[in-house]
Amino acid sequence: MRPMLSFTIALLGATTLFAVQAEEVKIPKKTDVIDTSGEHWPDAGKYLVSNAPYRKTLRSVSLEDLAKRNILPLGIYQGTPQLNANLDWYQKNFYNTLAAKKVWDKGTSPQTHEFQGPITWKYVPIPQLPPPPCDQPQPTGYDAEGCRYVNSLFKDVEAKDPAKAKALREQVRRGRDVWFKGTFGNQDEPYLHFARVAGGQDKIFYPWLDTRERNQRFSKYGLINDPDCVQGDASTNYWDKCPDPHSSGVLGYRKYYADPTKDASGKVVFDPKSSPYRKDELQKNMRYVIGHPCVQCHVGFNPDNPPLNPNKPTWDNLSATIGNQHIVQPLMFFQGTDPHAVVRQVLRAGRPGTIDTSLVANDFQNNPGTQNNIMDFQNRRVFEELMKDPVTGQLKKGLTQHVLKGGEDSVGDRLALIRVYVNIGMCTEECWAPHFPKPGVLFGEKSHQTPFRIKQCAAQCEPWNYADAKMEDLASFLVTGGPTYLLNAVDKDGTPGMKYIDLTKVPQGRKVFARECASCHSSKVAPENIRRDKDALARFYEGHVFGSEQFWKYEFTDAERNSPEFIAKYMQKDQQGNLRPKQFVEKEVFGQDWLGNDEPTPFNIIGTNMCRALHDNHNKGHIFEEFSSEDYKNRKSPGKVDVVLNRMVPVVGGMKIGEREITGGPGYMRNISLLSVWATAPFLHNNAIGEMPRLPDGTPDTTVKGRIKAFEESFNELLMSDDPKVNPHRPQKISTTDTDIKLALQEDQGGLIKLPVAKGRPIADFTSSNPHQPLTQKCDDRIENKGHQFGVSLSPADKMALREFLKLM
């Protein structure tokens, strides 16, 4: 009964969004040079490159370095035939292929396309000029900041080989541009798919893009303004005024001209490039359509350098990879819907800073989760697993990381990254909508998912290859992100981060962490036979530095650090004669411990809300089968769960009628890294432990002080019993509807029957039931903040010490 945001809409109304006919546009060949003469930078050369240092840690690590450490290559996928046959063209057109749009065959259009219907379009790139080299002034502040970022990297390489350092920096810069600008045709998804559950195309618009909203976008929506832009006016058709012609004024939302609106006779009645302003043009998406790069979720405020005004940040206030903790991101697509719309109620189950990654490729389970905090991926653990090549079908061992919350996307970084682009709208109609169940069907093939096929996708959707050609560059950028440290932070009022930590308690907190936490939350992996022996764990981690080498001395008392035994066992002189912790000199640890081992743990041991662990899109026969390893699909069953009658059924709903065994890979949660945990509260995979602090006017508190408040309150709740019979205990959190709604029996909200759902009903009652198997709940778990009872029995003194220790990480 959960709305499935994954269908085309048969009729979008009178407005033609982007129905470009094939005879009007030339489809580029792989020998063509794409014309960029129509592109320009209005402020070219106005932005100087700063060399101001960062407080946030960056890592001068390259993909070559990771290969030498046997971390790369990840996965066995080597690209599609289309990509490999034209690699040179994709590289020459790197910036021209960051975005694309459909060109419809004659006689077809978005209005005539039916859900799961034939493909009647091709793609053309949306050209974008490459930025000039970093030794020149830049056309935007974004580009100047990109140069500042990469120029701070690879100083050691530059000293020996300047040309190599330049090449490494250019690759990182390209990867950063993919992260901020790569949309690959995904602007179609909201208008063609989300509209079906929103109540029509006229409900899919972005009222917050109106430039008159600029001064309250963060306060009101949690959205982050592009620092380069300023408020526009009638001359800009009430869009922000930006030096980048494709910036909407909001980071993570790229604008491209819509196609001309035509009347029934084919006459153009609105040309987005020249027509005067219309009051209804934003609501009808007549001027621009909006694409969505990865930073729509991942850009957030630098915890160590918060903005003076969160509605007016500078580039120095932003981190591209920490994640936006302050936004219910999917709701941004549905601001035009009625408050009683089912989709708005469904999205209420997602707390700020979370997104349900199966929202489009629906698994019919309520399971929003936090965005991955991308820090020190160079230190993330790799595993060897059996994989199946999606092009050749060959079975082969390969290295992988456990990317998603349950360890899914376990086929290497390249496919894991591309799947994210698919998940945010790239190639939706060609590659995965045909594999969704059909609303209202209860039996046969169309009543369940079928697998997405990568080989077919690349053949039918050219943007797959546009993106695939850039994943190495993107990875080179992501691995340069490091942690953000409280001791380097300065609050917006000038208060240093050191004020918020009691360093005298840190050494004791480190001992507590070693005994109680490190068996899961350390990349120095303890042997299995000692993990339940806390004394043995204390000995195993003796002398180990969990945090940064910059602050390592705070982890030990003066007596410990200066003892001859400690120096002999754990210290060593480097090549310059400096005495340093041995683990850094010998490069057993690069920068710092990852603070996680990424091993999967059965959900019933962790005890958190089970619905994310039961996510099954990566099972054999399900839509993302090709994005999980064979070892993932053959995991040992973690146990059984109750089979419960659908809670929407009157009287008997919620009654247990049996048990089912979990098979095929789900049922596990990987532990998370605790890097910069002081800055990323609330806690758990769904941000349900603790609450995000707000200022008196409702604006999320982004200050260092505010983050510490959130951390301390979340920590206290985390180390509290979740048993209502125990005092004190966590107050149970269950997301509920905030208004009466009418719920259809189909996921697209079609059909004649509408069930009344009263205000205050747990949202999980209808978001965790499969309309194609409506008798029972697919997952039955209402409480969102339970579980993780590790450390609950610690003494108050040990809890306090542990809390202060974690602030150092």
PDB file of N, CA, C and O in Angstrom, residues 751-782:
ATOM      1  N   GLY A 751      -6.983   2.876  -8.472  1.00  0.00           N
ATOM      2  CA  GLY A 751      -8.041   1.971  -8.029  1.00  0.00           C
ATOM      3  C   GLY A 751      -9.191   2.714  -7.388  1.00  0.00           C
ATOM      4  O   GLY A 751      -9.079   3.884  -7.003  1.00  0.00           O
ATOM      5  N   LEU A 752     -10.310   2.015  -7.256  1.00  0.00           N
ATOM      6  CA  LEU A 752     -11.529   2.653  -6.768  1.00  0.00           C
ATOM      7  C   LEU A 752     -11.618   2.704  -5.249  1.00  0.00           C
ATOM      8  O   LEU A 752     -12.229   3.598  -4.682  1.00  0.00           O
ATOM      9  N   ILE A 753     -11.014   1.710  -4.586  1.00  0.00           N
ATOM     10  CA  ILE A 753     -11.157   1.619  -3.135  1.00  0.00           C
ATOM     11  C   ILE A 753     -10.155   2.539  -2.447  1.00  0.00           C
ATOM     12  O   ILE A 753      -8.967   2.538  -2.761  1.00  0.00           O
ATOM     13  N   LYS A 754     -10.640   3.335  -1.498  1.00  0.00           N
ATOM     14  CA  LYS A 754      -9.787   4.222  -0.711  1.00  0.00           C
ATOM     15  C   LYS A 754     -10.071   3.975   0.772  1.00  0.00           C
ATOM     16  O   LYS A 754     -11.209   4.099   1.216  1.00  0.00           O
ATOM     17  N   LEU A 755      -9.046   3.604   1.516  1.00  0.00           N
ATOM     18  CA  LEU A 755      -9.207   3.329   2.939  1.00  0.00           C
ATOM     19  C   LEU A 755      -9.016   4.619   3.740  1.00  0.00           C
ATOM     20  O   LEU A 755      -8.023   5.334   3.530  1.00  0.00           O
ATOM     21  N   PRO A 756      -9.906   4.927   4.648  1.00  0.00           N
ATOM     22  CA  PRO A 756      -9.687   6.087   5.513  1.00  0.00           C
ATOM     23  C   PRO A 756      -8.610   5.778   6.554  1.00  0.00           C
ATOM     24  O   PRO A 756      -8.651   4.736   7.212  1.00  0.00           O
ATOM     25  N   VAL A 757      -7.650   6.671   6.684  1.00  0.00           N
ATOM     26  CA  VAL A 757      -6.576   6.531   7.668  1.00  0.00           C
ATOM     27  C   VAL A 757      -6.610   7.773   8.551  1.00  0.00           C
ATOM     28  O   VAL A 757      -6.444   8.895   8.073  1.00  0.00           O
ATOM     29  N   ALA A 758      -6.845   7.570   9.828  1.00  0.00           N
ATOM     30  CA  ALA A 758      -7.017   8.688  10.744  1.00  0.00           C
ATOM     31  C   ALA A 758      -5.671   9.302  11.132  1.00  0.00           C
ATOM     32  O   ALA A 758      -4.638   8.629  11.152  1.00  0.00           O
ATOM     33  N   LYS A 759      -5.714  10.568  11.431  1.00  0.00           N
ATOM     34  CA  LYS A 759      -4.548  11.258  11.966  1.00  0.00           C
ATOM     35  C   LYS A 759      -4.026  10.520  13.197  1.00  0.00           C
ATOM     36  O   LYS A 759      -4.795  10.065  14.042  1.00  0.00           O
ATOM     37  N   GLY A 760      -2.687  10.385  13.268  1.00  0.00           N
ATOM     38  CA  GLY A 760      -2.071   9.702  14.396  1.00  0.00           C
ATOM     39  C   GLY A 760      -1.784   8.233  14.151  1.00  0.00           C
ATOM     40  O   GLY A 760      -1.245   7.552  15.023  1.00  0.00           O
ATOM     41  N   ARG A 761      -2.085   7.724  12.951  1.00  0.00           N
ATOM     42  CA  ARG A 761      -1.832   6.314  12.641  1.00  0.00           C
ATOM     43  C   ARG A 761      -0.350   6.115  12.375  1.00  0.00           C
ATOM     44  O   ARG A 761       0.289   6.902  11.655  1.00  0.00           O
ATOM     45  N   PRO A 762       0.302   5.087  12.940  1.00  0.00           N
ATOM     46  CA  PRO A 762       1.705   4.820  12.620  1.00  0.00           C
ATOM     47  C   PRO A 762       1.898   4.664  11.118  1.00  0.00           C
ATOM     48  O   PRO A 762       1.204   3.884  10.460  1.00  0.00           O
ATOM     49  N   ILE A 763       2.846   5.412  10.574  1.00  0.00           N
ATOM     50  CA  ILE A 763       3.069   5.399   9.128  1.00  0.00           C
ATOM     51  C   ILE A 763       3.560   4.039   8.664  1.00  0.00           C
ATOM     52  O   ILE A 763       3.237   3.586   7.558  1.00  0.00           O
ATOM     53  N   ALA A 764       4.314   3.349   9.517  1.00  0.00           N
ATOM     54  CA  ALA A 764       4.832   2.035   9.134  1.00  0.00           C
ATOM     55  C   ALA A 764       3.718   1.024   8.889  1.00  0.00           C
ATOM     56  O   ALA A 764       3.940   0.012   8.221  1.00  0.00           O
ATOM     57  N   ASP A 765       2.523   1.273   9.421  1.00  0.00           N
ATOM     58  CA  ASP A 765       1.422   0.331   9.210  1.00  0.00           C
ATOM     59  C   ASP A 765       1.103   0.156   7.735  1.00  0.00           C
ATOM     60  O   ASP A 765       0.706  -0.924   7.298  1.00  0.00           O
ATOM     61  N   PHE A 766       1.258   1.235   6.949  1.00  0.00           N
ATOM     62  CA  PHE A 766       0.946   1.106   5.524  1.00  0.00           C
ATOM     63  C   PHE A 766       2.165   1.257   4.612  1.00  0.00           C
ATOM     64  O   PHE A 766       2.095   0.955   3.432  1.00  0.00           O
ATOM     65  N   THR A 767       3.298   1.723   5.154  1.00  0.00           N
ATOM     66  CA  THR A 767       4.493   1.810   4.313  1.00  0.00           C
ATOM     67  C   THR A 767       5.325   0.537   4.346  1.00  0.00           C
ATOM     68  O   THR A 767       6.292   0.422   3.598  1.00  0.00           O
ATOM     69  N   SER A 768       4.992  -0.395   5.212  1.00  0.00           N
ATOM     70  CA  SER A 768       5.719  -1.668   5.275  1.00  0.00           C
ATOM     71  C   SER A 768       4.812  -2.840   4.903  1.00  0.00           C
ATOM     72  O   SER A 768       4.899  -3.920   5.470  1.00  0.00           O
ATOM     73  N   SER A 769       3.925  -2.598   3.952  1.00  0.00           N
ATOM     74  CA  SER A 769       3.086  -3.682   3.438  1.00  0.00           C
ATOM     75  C   SER A 769       3.146  -3.677   1.926  1.00  0.00           C
ATOM     76  O   SER A 769       3.150  -2.612   1.289  1.00  0.00           O
ATOM     77  N   ASN A 770       3.209  -4.841   1.342  1.00  0.00           N
ATOM     78  CA  ASN A 770       3.358  -5.014  -0.094  1.00  0.00           C
ATOM     79  C   ASN A 770       1.978  -5.147  -0.732  1.00  0.00           C
ATOM     80  O   ASN A 770       1.271  -6.121  -0.475  1.00  0.00           O
ATOM     81  N   PRO A 771       1.563  -4.192  -1.570  1.00  0.00           N
ATOM     82  CA  PRO A 771       0.220  -4.262  -2.158  1.00  0.00           C
ATOM     83  C   PRO A 771       0.030  -5.439  -3.110  1.00  0.00           C
ATOM     84  O   PRO A 771      -1.096  -5.764  -3.469  1.00  0.00           O
ATOM     85  N   HIS A 772       1.131  -6.075  -3.503  1.00  0.00           N
ATOM     86  CA  HIS A 772       1.030  -7.256  -4.375  1.00  0.00           C
ATOM     87  C   HIS A 772       0.924  -8.545  -3.560  1.00  0.00           C
ATOM     88  O   HIS A 772       0.677  -9.617  -4.118  1.00  0.00           O
ATOM     89  N   GLN A 773       1.150  -8.444  -2.269  1.00  0.00           N
ATOM     90  CA  GLN A 773       0.933  -9.545  -1.329  1.00  0.00           C
ATOM     91  C   GLN A 773       0.283  -8.942  -0.087  1.00  0.00           C
ATOM     92  O   GLN A 773       0.885  -8.864   0.980  1.00  0.00           O
ATOM     93  N   PRO A 774      -0.956  -8.485  -0.220  1.00  0.00           N
ATOM     94  CA  PRO A 774      -1.556  -7.592   0.783  1.00  0.00           C
ATOM     95  C   PRO A 774      -2.031  -8.260   2.063  1.00  0.00           C
ATOM     96  O   PRO A 774      -2.429  -7.565   2.996  1.00  0.00           O
ATOM     97  N   LEU A 775      -1.959  -9.568   2.166  1.00  0.00           N
ATOM     98  CA  LEU A 775      -2.486 -10.229   3.355  1.00  0.00           C
ATOM     99  C   LEU A 775      -1.667  -9.907   4.605  1.00  0.00           C
ATOM    100  O   LEU A 775      -2.220  -9.743   5.699  1.00  0.00           O
ATOM    101  N   THR A 776      -0.342  -9.809   4.442  1.00  0.00           N
ATOM    102  CA  THR A 776       0.537  -9.658   5.605  1.00  0.00           C
ATOM    103  C   THR A 776       1.450  -8.451   5.461  1.00  0.00           C
ATOM    104  O   THR A 776       1.651  -7.921   4.368  1.00  0.00           O
ATOM    105  N   GLN A 777       1.993  -8.031   6.605  1.00  0.00           N
ATOM    106  CA  GLN A 777       3.029  -7.003   6.599  1.00  0.00           C
ATOM    107  C   GLN A 777       4.314  -7.597   6.016  1.00  0.00           C
ATOM    108  O   GLN A 777       4.677  -8.729   6.337  1.00  0.00           O
ATOM    109  N   LYS A 778       4.998  -6.839   5.191  1.00  0.00           N
ATOM    110  CA  LYS A 778       6.299  -7.319   4.730  1.00  0.00           C
ATOM    111  C   LYS A 778       7.329  -7.180   5.845  1.00  0.00           C
ATOM    112  O   LYS A 778       8.228  -8.005   6.003  1.00  0.00           O
ATOM    113  N   CYS A 779       7.220  -6.098   6.580  1.00  0.00           N
ATOM    114  CA  CYS A 779       8.035  -5.902   7.777  1.00  0.00           C
ATOM    115  C   CYS A 779       7.117  -5.312   8.832  1.00  0.00           C
ATOM    116  O   CYS A 779       6.325  -4.422   8.529  1.00  0.00           O
ATOM    117  N   ASP A 780       7.210  -5.800  10.055  1.00  0.00           N
ATOM    118  CA  ASP A 780       6.340  -5.295  11.115  1.00  0.00           C
ATOM    119  C   ASP A 780       7.203  -4.789  12.264  1.00  0.00           C
ATOM    120  O   ASP A 780       7.638  -5.573  13.118  1.00  0.00           O
ATOM    121  N   ASP A 781       7.485  -3.501  12.240  1.00  0.00           N
ATOM    122  CA  ASP A 781       8.316  -2.903  13.281  1.00  0.00           C
ATOM    123  C   ASP A 781       8.040  -1.406  13.305  1.00  0.00           C
ATOM    124  O   ASP A 781       8.475  -0.670  12.430  1.00  0.00           O
ATOM    125  N   ARG A 782       7.298  -0.964  14.299  1.00  0.00           N
ATOM    126  CA  ARG A 782       6.903   0.436  14.374  1.00  0.00           C
ATOM    127  C   ARG A 782       7.936   1.313  15.072  1.00  0.00           C
ATOM    128  O   ARG A 782       8.104   2.482  14.723  1.00  0.00           O
TER     129      ARG A 782
END
